[in-house]
CSV table of C-alpha atoms in Angstrom, one decimal:
chain,number,residue,atom,x,y,z
S,1,MET,CA,0.0,0.0,0.0
S,2,ALA,CA,2.8,2.4,0.9
S,3,GLY,CA,4.8,1.5,-2.2
S,4,SER,CA,1.7,2.0,-4.3
S,5,SER,CA,1.1,5.4,-2.8
S,6,GLU,CA,4.7,6.4,-3.4
S,7,ARG,CA,4.5,5.4,-7.1
S,8,ARG,CA,1.5,7.6,-7.6
S,9,LEU,CA,1.9,11.1,-9.1
S,10,SER,CA,2.0,13.4,-6.2
S,11,LEU,CA,-0.4,16.3,-6.0
S,12,ARG,CA,2.5,18.7,-5.9
S,13,THR,CA,3.9,17.3,-9.2
S,14,LEU,CA,0.5,17.4,-10.8
S,15,ILE,CA,-0.1,21.0,-9.8
S,16,PHE,CA,3.4,22.0,-11.0
S,17,CYS,CA,2.9,20.4,-14.4
S,18,CYS,CA,-0.5,22.1,-14.9
S,19,VAL,CA,0.7,25.4,-13.7
S,20,GLY,CA,3.8,25.1,-15.8
S,21,VAL,CA,1.8,24.5,-19.0
S,22,ILE,CA,-0.6,27.3,-18.2
S,23,ALA,CA,2.2,29.7,-17.4
S,24,LEU,CA,4.2,28.8,-20.6
S,25,VAL,CA,1.1,29.3,-22.8
S,26,PHE,CA,0.2,32.5,-21.1
S,27,VAL,CA,3.7,34.1,-21.2
S,28,ALA,CA,4.2,33.1,-24.9
S,29,THR,CA,0.8,34.5,-26.1
S,30,MET,CA,0.8,37.6,-23.9
S,31,ALA,CA,4.2,38.8,-25.1
S,32,ALA,CA,2.8,40.5,-28.2
S,33,SER,CA,0.0,42.1,-26.2
S,34,ILE,CA,2.4,43.5,-23.6
S,35,GLU,CA,4.7,44.9,-26.3
S,36,GLY,CA,1.7,46.5,-27.9
S,37,ARG,CA,0.5,48.1,-24.7
S,38,MET,CA,4.0,49.4,-24.0
S,39,SER,CA,3.9,51.0,-27.4
S,40,VAL,CA,0.6,52.6,-26.5
S,41,ALA,CA,2.1,53.8,-23.3
S,42,ARG,CA,4.9,55.5,-25.1
S,43,ALA,CA,2.5,57.1,-27.6
S,44,VAL,CA,0.2,58.3,-24.8
S,45,HIS,CA,3.2,59.7,-23.0
S,46,ASN,CA,4.3,61.6,-26.2
S,47,LEU,CA,0.7,62.8,-26.7
S,48,SER,CA,0.1,63.9,-23.1
S,49,ASP,CA,3.5,65.3,-22.3
S,50,ARG,CA,4.5,66.8,-25.7
S,51,LEU,CA,1.8,67.3,-28.4
S,52,ILE,CA,-1.1,68.4,-26.2
S,53,PRO,CA,0.9,70.9,-24.1
S,54,ILE,CA,2.4,72.3,-27.4
S,55,ARG,CA,-1.0,72.6,-28.9
S,56,SER,CA,-2.2,74.4,-25.8
S,57,GLN,CA,0.7,76.8,-26.0
S,58,THR,CA,0.1,77.5,-29.7
S,59,ALA,CA,-3.6,78.1,-29.0
S,60,GLU,CA,-2.6,80.5,-26.2
S,61,LEU,CA,-0.2,82.3,-28.5
S,62,SER,CA,-2.9,82.6,-31.1
S,63,ARG,CA,-5.2,84.1,-28.4
S,64,ALA,CA,-2.5,86.5,-27.4
S,65,TYR,CA,-2.2,87.8,-31.0
S,66,VAL,CA,-5.9,88.1,-31.2
S,67,ASP,CA,-6.0,90.1,-28.0
S,68,GLN,CA,-3.3,92.4,-29.4
S,69,GLU,CA,-5.3,92.9,-32.6
S,70,THR,CA,-8.5,93.5,-30.6
S,71,GLY,CA,-6.9,96.0,-28.3
S,72,GLN,CA,-5.2,97.8,-31.2
S,73,ARG,CA,-8.4,98.0,-33.3
S,74,ALA,CA,-10.5,99.2,-30.4
S,75,PHE,CA,-8.0,102.0,-29.7
S,76,LEU,CA,-8.1,103.1,-33.3
S,77,LEU,CA,-11.9,103.1,-33.4
S,78,THR,CA,-12.5,104.7,-30.0
S,79,GLY,CA,-9.3,106.5,-29.1
S,80,ASN,CA,-9.7,105.1,-25.5
S,81,THR,CA,-6.3,104.2,-24.1
S,82,VAL,CA,-8.0,101.5,-21.8
S,83,ALA,CA,-8.2,99.4,-24.9
S,84,LEU,CA,-4.4,99.3,-25.1
S,85,GLU,CA,-4.3,97.3,-21.9
S,86,LEU,CA,-5.6,94.3,-23.8
S,87,TYR,CA,-3.0,94.9,-26.5
S,88,GLU,CA,-0.2,95.1,-24.0
S,89,ALA,CA,-1.4,92.0,-22.1
S,90,GLY,CA,-1.4,90.1,-25.3
S,91,ALA,CA,2.1,91.4,-26.2
S,92,ALA,CA,3.4,90.2,-22.8
S,93,THR,CA,1.9,86.8,-23.2
S,94,ALA,CA,3.3,86.5,-26.7
S,95,ASN,CA,6.8,87.5,-25.6
S,96,ARG,CA,6.7,84.8,-22.9
S,97,LEU,CA,5.5,82.0,-25.1
S,98,VAL,CA,7.7,82.6,-28.2
S,99,PRO,CA,11.0,81.3,-26.7
S,100,GLU,CA,9.2,78.4,-24.8
S,101,LEU,CA,7.4,77.2,-28.0
S,102,HIS,CA,10.6,77.4,-30.0
S,103,ARG,CA,12.4,75.0,-27.5
S,104,GLU,CA,9.4,72.6,-27.5
S,105,LEU,CA,9.0,72.5,-31.3
S,106,ALA,CA,12.8,72.0,-31.7
S,107,GLY,CA,12.5,68.7,-29.8
S,108,MET,CA,9.7,67.3,-31.9
S,109,PRO,CA,10.2,64.5,-34.4
S,110,ALA,CA,8.8,66.8,-37.2
S,111,ALA,CA,10.8,69.8,-36.0
S,112,ASP,CA,11.8,71.1,-39.4
S,113,ARG,CA,8.3,71.4,-40.7
S,114,LEU,CA,6.9,72.8,-37.5
S,115,LEU,CA,9.7,75.3,-37.0
S,116,THR,CA,9.2,76.6,-40.6
S,117,LEU,CA,5.5,77.2,-39.9
S,118,TYR,CA,6.3,78.7,-36.6
S,119,GLU,CA,8.9,81.1,-38.0
S,120,ASP,CA,6.5,82.1,-40.7
S,121,GLU,CA,4.0,83.0,-38.0
S,122,LEU,CA,6.5,85.0,-36.0
S,123,ALA,CA,7.5,86.9,-39.2
S,124,ALA,CA,3.8,87.7,-40.0
S,125,ALA,CA,3.4,88.8,-36.4
S,126,ALA,CA,6.4,91.1,-36.6
S,127,LEU,CA,5.3,92.5,-39.9
S,128,TRP,CA,1.8,93.3,-38.6
S,129,ASN,CA,3.2,94.9,-35.5
S,130,THR,CA,5.9,97.0,-37.1
S,131,ARG,CA,3.9,98.1,-40.2
S,132,ALA,CA,0.5,98.5,-38.7
S,133,ALA,CA,-0.1,98.1,-35.0
S,134,ALA,CA,2.9,100.0,-33.5
S,135,PRO,CA,2.9,103.0,-35.9
S,136,GLN,CA,-0.9,103.4,-36.0
S,137,ILE,CA,-1.0,103.4,-32.1
S,138,ALA,CA,1.8,105.9,-32.1
S,139,ALA,CA,0.1,108.2,-34.7
S,140,LEU,CA,-3.2,108.2,-32.8
S,141,ARG,CA,-1.4,109.0,-29.6
S,142,ALA,CA,0.4,111.9,-31.3
S,143,GLY,CA,-2.9,113.7,-32.2
S,144,GLN,CA,-6.1,113.6,-34.1
S,145,VAL,CA,-6.3,111.4,-37.2
S,146,ALA,CA,-8.8,112.1,-40.0
S,147,ARG,CA,-11.6,109.7,-40.3
S,148,ALA,CA,-10.7,108.6,-43.8
S,149,GLN,CA,-7.1,108.0,-42.7
S,150,LEU,CA,-8.3,106.1,-39.7
S,151,ASP,CA,-10.4,103.8,-41.8
S,152,GLN,CA,-7.5,103.2,-44.1
S,153,MET,CA,-5.3,102.3,-41.1
S,154,VAL,CA,-7.8,99.8,-39.8
S,155,LEU,CA,-8.1,98.2,-43.2
S,156,GLU,CA,-4.3,97.9,-43.6
S,157,ALA,CA,-4.0,96.4,-40.1
S,158,LYS,CA,-6.8,93.9,-40.9
S,159,ILE,CA,-5.1,92.8,-44.1
S,160,LEU,CA,-1.8,92.2,-42.3
S,161,PHE,CA,-3.4,90.5,-39.4
S,162,ASP,CA,-5.4,88.1,-41.7
S,163,LYS,CA,-2.1,86.9,-43.0
S,164,LEU,CA,-0.9,86.4,-39.4
S,165,ARG,CA,-4.1,84.5,-38.7
S,166,GLU,CA,-3.5,82.2,-41.7
S,167,ARG,CA,0.0,81.5,-40.3
S,168,PHE,CA,-1.0,80.5,-36.8
S,169,ARG,CA,-3.9,78.5,-38.1
S,170,ALA,CA,-1.5,76.6,-40.4
S,171,LEU,CA,0.7,75.8,-37.4
S,172,ASN,CA,-2.2,74.7,-35.3
S,173,ALA,CA,-3.5,72.6,-38.1
S,174,GLN,CA,-0.2,70.8,-38.5
S,175,ILE,CA,0.0,70.1,-34.8
S,176,ASP,CA,-3.6,68.8,-34.9
S,177,ILE,CA,-2.5,66.5,-37.8
S,178,LEU,CA,0.3,65.1,-35.6
S,179,ILE,CA,-2.1,64.6,-32.7
S,180,ASP,CA,-4.6,62.9,-34.9
S,181,ALA,CA,-1.9,60.6,-36.3
S,182,GLU,CA,-0.7,59.7,-32.8
S,183,ILE,CA,-4.3,58.9,-31.7
S,184,ARG,CA,-4.8,56.7,-34.8
S,185,HIS,CA,-1.5,54.9,-34.0
S,186,ILE,CA,-2.8,54.3,-30.4
S,187,HIS,CA,-6.1,52.9,-31.7
S,188,SER,CA,-4.3,50.6,-34.2
S,189,VAL,CA,-1.8,49.3,-31.6
S,190,LEU,CA,-4.6,48.8,-29.0
S,191,ARG,CA,-6.6,46.9,-31.6
S,192,THR,CA,-3.7,44.6,-32.3
S,193,ALA,CA,-3.0,44.2,-28.6
S,194,ASN,CA,-6.6,43.3,-27.9
S,195,ILE,CA,-6.5,40.7,-30.7
S,196,SER,CA,-3.4,39.2,-29.2
S,197,GLN,CA,-5.0,39.3,-25.8
S,198,TYR,CA,-8.0,37.4,-27.0
S,199,VAL,CA,-5.8,34.8,-28.6
S,200,ALA,CA,-3.9,34.5,-25.4
S,201,ILE,CA,-7.1,34.1,-23.4
S,202,GLY,CA,-8.3,31.5,-25.8
S,203,LEU,CA,-5.1,29.5,-25.6
S,204,LEU,CA,-5.0,30.0,-21.8
S,205,ALA,CA,-8.6,28.7,-21.6
S,206,ALA,CA,-7.7,25.6,-23.6
S,207,ALA,CA,-4.7,24.9,-21.3
S,208,VAL,CA,-6.8,25.5,-18.2
S,209,ILE,CA,-9.6,23.2,-19.5
S,210,GLY,CA,-7.1,20.5,-20.3
S,211,SER,CA,-5.5,20.8,-16.8
S,212,VAL,CA,-8.9,20.8,-15.1
S,213,ILE,CA,-9.8,17.6,-16.9
S,214,THR,CA,-6.5,16.0,-15.9
S,215,VAL,CA,-6.9,17.1,-12.3
S,216,ARG,CA,-10.5,15.9,-12.1
S,217,ARG,CA,-9.6,12.4,-13.2
S,218,MET,CA,-7.1,12.1,-10.5
S,219,LEU,CA,-8.6,14.1,-7.6
S,220,THR,CA,-12.3,14.5,-8.0
S,221,GLN,CA,-13.6,11.7,-5.9
S,222,PRO,CA,-11.2,11.9,-2.9
S,223,VAL,CA,-11.3,15.7,-2.8
S,224,SER,CA,-15.1,15.8,-3.1
S,225,ARG,CA,-15.4,13.4,-0.2
S,226,LEU,CA,-13.0,15.5,1.8
S,227,VAL,CA,-14.8,18.7,1.0
S,228,ASP,CA,-18.2,17.1,2.0
S,229,THR,CA,-16.6,16.0,5.3
S,230,VAL,CA,-15.1,19.4,6.0
S,231,ARG,CA,-18.5,21.1,5.3
S,232,ALA,CA,-20.2,18.7,7.6
S,233,VAL,CA,-17.7,19.5,10.4
S,234,ALA,CA,-18.1,23.2,9.7
S,235,ASP,CA,-21.9,22.8,10.1
S,236,GLY,CA,-21.3,21.2,13.6
S,237,ASP,CA,-21.3,17.5,12.8
S,238,TYR,CA,-18.1,16.7,14.8
S,239,ASP,CA,-18.8,12.9,14.6
S,240,GLN,CA,-18.4,12.8,10.9
S,241,PRO,CA,-15.9,10.1,9.9
S,242,ILE,CA,-12.9,11.4,7.9
S,243,SER,CA,-11.9,9.4,4.8
S,244,ARG,CA,-8.2,8.9,4.3
S,245,GLY,CA,-8.3,7.9,0.5
S,246,GLY,CA,-6.7,9.6,-2.5
S,247,PRO,CA,-3.2,10.8,-3.1
S,248,ARG,CA,-0.8,11.0,-0.1
S,249,GLU,CA,-1.2,14.7,0.2
S,250,ILE,CA,-5.0,14.3,0.4
S,251,ALA,CA,-4.5,11.6,3.1
S,252,GLU,CA,-2.3,14.0,5.1
S,253,ILE,CA,-4.9,16.8,4.7
S,254,SER,CA,-7.6,14.3,5.9
S,255,ALA,CA,-5.5,13.5,9.0
S,256,ALA,CA,-5.2,17.2,9.7
S,257,VAL,CA,-8.9,17.7,9.2
S,258,ASP,CA,-9.5,14.8,11.6
S,259,ASP,CA,-7.3,16.5,14.2
S,260,MET,CA,-9.1,19.8,13.6
S,261,ARG,CA,-12.5,18.0,14.0
S,262,ASN,CA,-11.4,16.6,17.4
S,263,ARG,CA,-10.2,20.0,18.5
S,264,LEU,CA,-13.4,21.7,17.4
S,265,ARG,CA,-15.5,19.1,19.1
S,266,GLU,CA,-13.7,20.1,22.4
S,267,LEU,CA,-14.0,23.8,21.7
S,268,ALA,CA,-17.7,23.4,20.9
S,269,ARG,CA,-18.3,22.0,24.4
S,270,PHE,CA,-16.0,24.1,26.6
S,271,ASP,CA,-15.7,27.8,27.5
S,272,SER,CA,-12.2,29.1,26.7
S,273,VAL,CA,-12.0,31.5,29.7
S,274,THR,CA,-13.2,29.3,32.6
S,275,GLY,CA,-12.6,25.8,31.2
S,276,LEU,CA,-16.2,25.0,32.1
S,277,VAL,CA,-18.6,23.5,29.6
S,278,ASN,CA,-20.4,26.1,27.5
S,279,ARG,CA,-24.1,26.9,27.3
S,280,ALA,CA,-25.0,24.3,24.6
S,281,GLU,CA,-23.2,21.5,26.4
S,282,THR,CA,-24.7,22.6,29.8
S,283,LEU,CA,-28.2,22.6,28.5
S,284,ALA,CA,-27.6,19.2,26.7
S,285,ARG,CA,-26.5,17.7,30.0
S,286,LEU,CA,-29.5,19.2,31.8
S,287,ASP,CA,-31.8,17.6,29.2
S,288,ALA,CA,-30.0,14.3,29.6
S,289,ALA,CA,-30.3,14.4,33.4
S,290,LEU,CA,-34.0,15.2,33.2
S,291,ASN,CA,-34.7,12.4,30.7
S,292,SER,CA,-32.6,9.7,32.5
S,293,PRO,CA,-34.2,7.1,34.7
S,294,ARG,CA,-33.6,7.8,38.3
S,295,SER,CA,-33.9,6.0,41.6
S,296,PRO,CA,-36.8,6.8,43.9
S,297,GLY,CA,-36.3,9.9,46.0
S,298,SER,CA,-33.7,11.5,43.8
S,299,MET,CA,-34.2,14.5,41.7
S,300,VAL,CA,-32.3,16.9,39.4
S,301,GLY,CA,-31.2,20.1,41.2
S,302,VAL,CA,-30.3,23.3,39.4
S,303,LEU,CA,-28.4,26.3,40.7
S,304,TYR,CA,-28.6,29.4,38.5
S,305,CYS,CA,-25.7,31.7,39.6
S,306,ASP,CA,-25.1,35.3,38.6
S,307,ILE,CA,-21.9,37.3,39.6
S,308,ASP,CA,-23.0,40.5,41.3
S,309,HIS,CA,-21.7,43.7,39.8
S,310,PHE,CA,-19.5,41.9,37.4
S,311,LYS,CA,-19.8,44.7,34.8
S,312,GLN,CA,-18.4,47.1,37.4
S,313,ILE,CA,-15.4,44.8,37.9
S,314,ASN,CA,-14.7,44.7,34.2
S,315,ASP,CA,-15.1,48.5,33.9
S,316,THR,CA,-12.9,49.4,36.9
S,317,CYS,CA,-10.3,46.7,36.9
S,318,GLY,CA,-10.2,45.6,33.2
S,319,HIS,CA,-11.3,42.5,31.3
S,320,ALA,CA,-8.2,40.6,32.3
S,321,VAL,CA,-9.1,40.8,35.9
S,322,GLY,CA,-12.7,40.1,35.1
S,323,ASP,CA,-11.6,36.8,33.3
S,324,ALA,CA,-9.5,35.9,36.3
S,325,VAL,CA,-12.4,36.4,38.6
S,326,LEU,CA,-14.6,34.2,36.4
S,327,SER,CA,-11.9,31.5,36.4
S,328,THR,CA,-11.5,31.6,40.2
S,329,ILE,CA,-15.2,31.4,40.9
S,330,ALA,CA,-15.5,28.5,38.4
S,331,ALA,CA,-12.7,26.7,40.3
S,332,ARG,CA,-14.4,27.3,43.6
S,333,MET,CA,-17.7,26.0,42.3
S,334,ARG,CA,-16.1,22.8,41.2
S,335,GLU,CA,-14.7,22.3,44.7
S,336,CYS,CA,-18.3,22.3,46.1
S,337,VAL,CA,-19.8,19.7,43.8
S,338,HIS,CA,-19.3,16.0,42.8
S,339,LEU,CA,-17.5,14.8,39.7
S,340,ASP,CA,-20.8,13.7,38.0
S,341,ASP,CA,-22.3,17.2,38.6
S,342,THR,CA,-22.0,19.8,35.9
S,343,VAL,CA,-20.8,23.4,36.3
S,344,GLY,CA,-21.2,25.4,33.1
S,345,ARG,CA,-21.0,29.0,31.9
S,346,ILE,CA,-24.2,30.0,30.1
S,347,GLY,CA,-23.6,33.7,29.7
S,348,GLY,CA,-21.2,36.5,30.3
S,349,ASP,CA,-21.6,36.5,34.2
S,350,GLU,CA,-24.0,33.6,34.5
S,351,LEU,CA,-23.2,30.0,35.5
S,352,LEU,CA,-25.4,27.0,35.9
S,353,ILE,CA,-24.9,24.0,38.1
S,354,VAL,CA,-26.7,20.7,37.3
S,355,LEU,CA,-27.0,18.2,40.2
S,356,PRO,CA,-28.3,15.0,38.6
S,357,SER,CA,-28.5,13.1,41.9
S,358,ALA,CA,-29.9,15.6,44.4
S,359,ARG,CA,-31.9,14.0,47.3
S,360,SER,CA,-34.0,17.0,48.2
S,361,PRO,CA,-34.6,20.7,47.5
S,362,GLU,CA,-32.9,21.4,50.9
S,363,GLU,CA,-29.7,19.7,49.7
S,364,VAL,CA,-29.7,21.8,46.5
S,365,VAL,CA,-30.0,25.0,48.7
S,366,GLU,CA,-27.2,23.7,51.0
S,367,ILE,CA,-24.9,23.3,48.1
S,368,GLY,CA,-25.8,26.7,46.8
S,369,GLU,CA,-25.0,28.2,50.2
S,370,ARG,CA,-21.7,26.5,50.3
S,371,ILE,CA,-20.9,28.0,46.8
S,372,ARG,CA,-22.1,31.4,47.8
S,373,ARG,CA,-19.9,31.5,50.9
S,374,LEU,CA,-16.8,30.3,49.1
S,375,ALA,CA,-17.3,32.7,46.2
S,376,ALA,CA,-17.6,35.7,48.6
S,377,GLU,CA,-14.0,35.2,49.8
S,378,PRO,CA,-11.5,37.8,48.5
S,379,ILE,CA,-9.9,37.1,45.1
S,380,HIS,CA,-6.3,38.2,44.6
S,381,GLN,CA,-5.3,38.8,41.0
S,382,PHE,CA,-2.8,41.1,39.3
S,383,GLY,CA,-1.9,42.7,42.6
S,384,LEU,CA,-5.5,43.6,43.2
S,385,THR,CA,-8.0,42.2,45.8
S,386,VAL,CA,-11.4,41.8,44.4
S,387,GLN,CA,-14.5,41.1,46.6
S,388,THR,CA,-17.4,39.6,44.7
S,389,THR,CA,-20.6,37.8,45.5
S,390,LEU,CA,-23.2,35.5,43.9
S,391,SER,CA,-26.9,35.7,43.5
S,392,ILE,CA,-28.1,32.1,43.3
S,393,GLY,CA,-31.5,30.7,42.3
S,394,ALA,CA,-32.0,27.1,43.5
S,395,THR,CA,-34.7,24.7,42.2
S,396,SER,CA,-35.3,21.0,41.6
S,397,SER,CA,-37.1,19.2,38.9
S,398,VAL,CA,-40.5,17.6,38.8
S,399,PRO,CA,-40.8,14.2,37.1
S,400,GLY,CA,-41.3,14.7,33.3
S,401,GLU,CA,-40.6,18.4,33.5
S,402,ALA,CA,-39.0,20.1,30.4
S,403,SER,CA,-35.6,21.8,30.8
S,404,VAL,CA,-37.0,25.1,29.6
S,405,ALA,CA,-39.4,25.2,32.6
S,406,VAL,CA,-36.6,24.2,35.1
S,407,MET,CA,-34.4,26.9,33.7
S,408,ALA,CA,-37.1,29.5,33.8
S,409,ARG,CA,-37.9,28.7,37.5
S,410,ALA,CA,-34.2,28.8,38.4
S,411,ASP,CA,-33.8,32.1,36.6
S,412,ALA,CA,-36.8,33.6,38.4
S,413,ALA,CA,-35.3,32.4,41.7
S,414,MET,CA,-32.0,34.0,40.9
S,415,TYR,CA,-33.8,37.4,40.3
S,416,GLN,CA,-35.5,36.9,43.7
S,417,ALA,CA,-32.0,36.7,45.2
S,418,LYS,CA,-31.1,39.9,43.4
S,419,GLN,CA,-34.1,41.6,44.7
S,420,ALA,CA,-33.3,40.4,48.3
S,421,GLY,CA,-30.1,42.4,48.2
S,422,ARG,CA,-27.7,40.0,46.3
S,423,ASN,CA,-25.2,37.6,47.9
S,424,ALA,CA,-28.1,35.3,48.6
S,425,VAL,CA,-29.7,32.0,47.6
S,426,ALA,CA,-33.3,32.1,46.7
S,427,ALA,CA,-35.1,28.7,46.9
S,428,PRO,CA,-38.8,28.7,46.0
S,429,ASP,CA,-38.9,24.9,45.9
S,430,ALA,CA,-38.0,24.7,49.6
S,431,ASP,CA,-40.5,27.5,50.3
S,432,ARG,CA,-37.8,29.6,52.0
S,433,GLU,CA,-34.8,31.7,51.2
S,434,LEU,CA,-31.6,30.8,52.9
S,435,GLY,CA,-28.4,32.7,52.8
S,436,SER,CA,-27.0,36.1,53.7
S,437,ALA,CA,-27.6,39.5,52.3
S,438,THR,CA,-24.4,40.6,53.8
S,439,HIS,CA,-22.5,43.1,51.5
S,440,ARG,CA,-18.9,44.1,51.7
């Protein structure tokens, strides 16, 4: 059996083979797609960092020339010097942009063509400024200009500026052509990259399907059984048997799951703070005690215990001290009962004691009194001395009584002890209340 297991293909080898095939296919088919996307990244970088900023600068330069022309023409028509502010602002913007644009255009792939158009634009701007704008503004500032002469000046300036307008439109159009070409290149590369990616996905899917079929043939049944078992354990079925079949790795996992199942079975029954059985296990034992045959004269006794002012201990001393108090009281309770009795934690500060062989309600109360007195002794933890008390409700069962009714009666008795001043045992079954209402 061991030799047969060793000769089998191990799960690790199978996974490595499947992953290797998938990785090889994926890397080979995705190479073209990655290269295409890197090309797109370079194109986008060129577009966003070079062409679009240059296009924005040329547009800003065009607006600066238009502002100059608007201010100059407004001054000629109105004679108001305020109009020259727009002219001067446009001139300042143009003077700032001209050297910047020259540097940017010189670094472009099509620098010769762009610089030619740019220099034509600058020449047209200089011509308009020296032959029209500057002398006309100077003439109007020097004195009155006849209406006919003024109209002639406006016309001459317009003719020269129209030529400038044609130049900067030509430059902007050329840059737009470059931007459009870059965008078309990006679309083309993206289309090719997407096709490569689809091919890669198809080949990858084929490799995955082949690997899945191979894995299913070797692992489906043992893994399915193991998964079903784990689900049953997760749902609380801790008695579910664990199958050890399949490859050796699955057998090892099954053994680990079996260990986990045994550990969970213990954790599902016990409280981690006190080591007592938890609420579900306590109630299960109460049900079992109530439904078990018993000798004449015996009964099931129940003590419902609540730690007085436990929240105040947690708030003032901290949860670590509170947990230590719980553990100490739980240990003291176990000292007061027999081994076949049950001490369980059923809530944050509530504990329940089940006495399956009590002889009388008085005996149940007597045990409750013994627990109350021992719990009232000082507790020394973390350098602190904590004084705490218990309010205990004592009751015993009636033949054929349901656990819900017994619990409700014990809970009501515990609240009677609370109302009596705490640190007491309330015992309605014995038609009396024993204990002390002594407080610290």
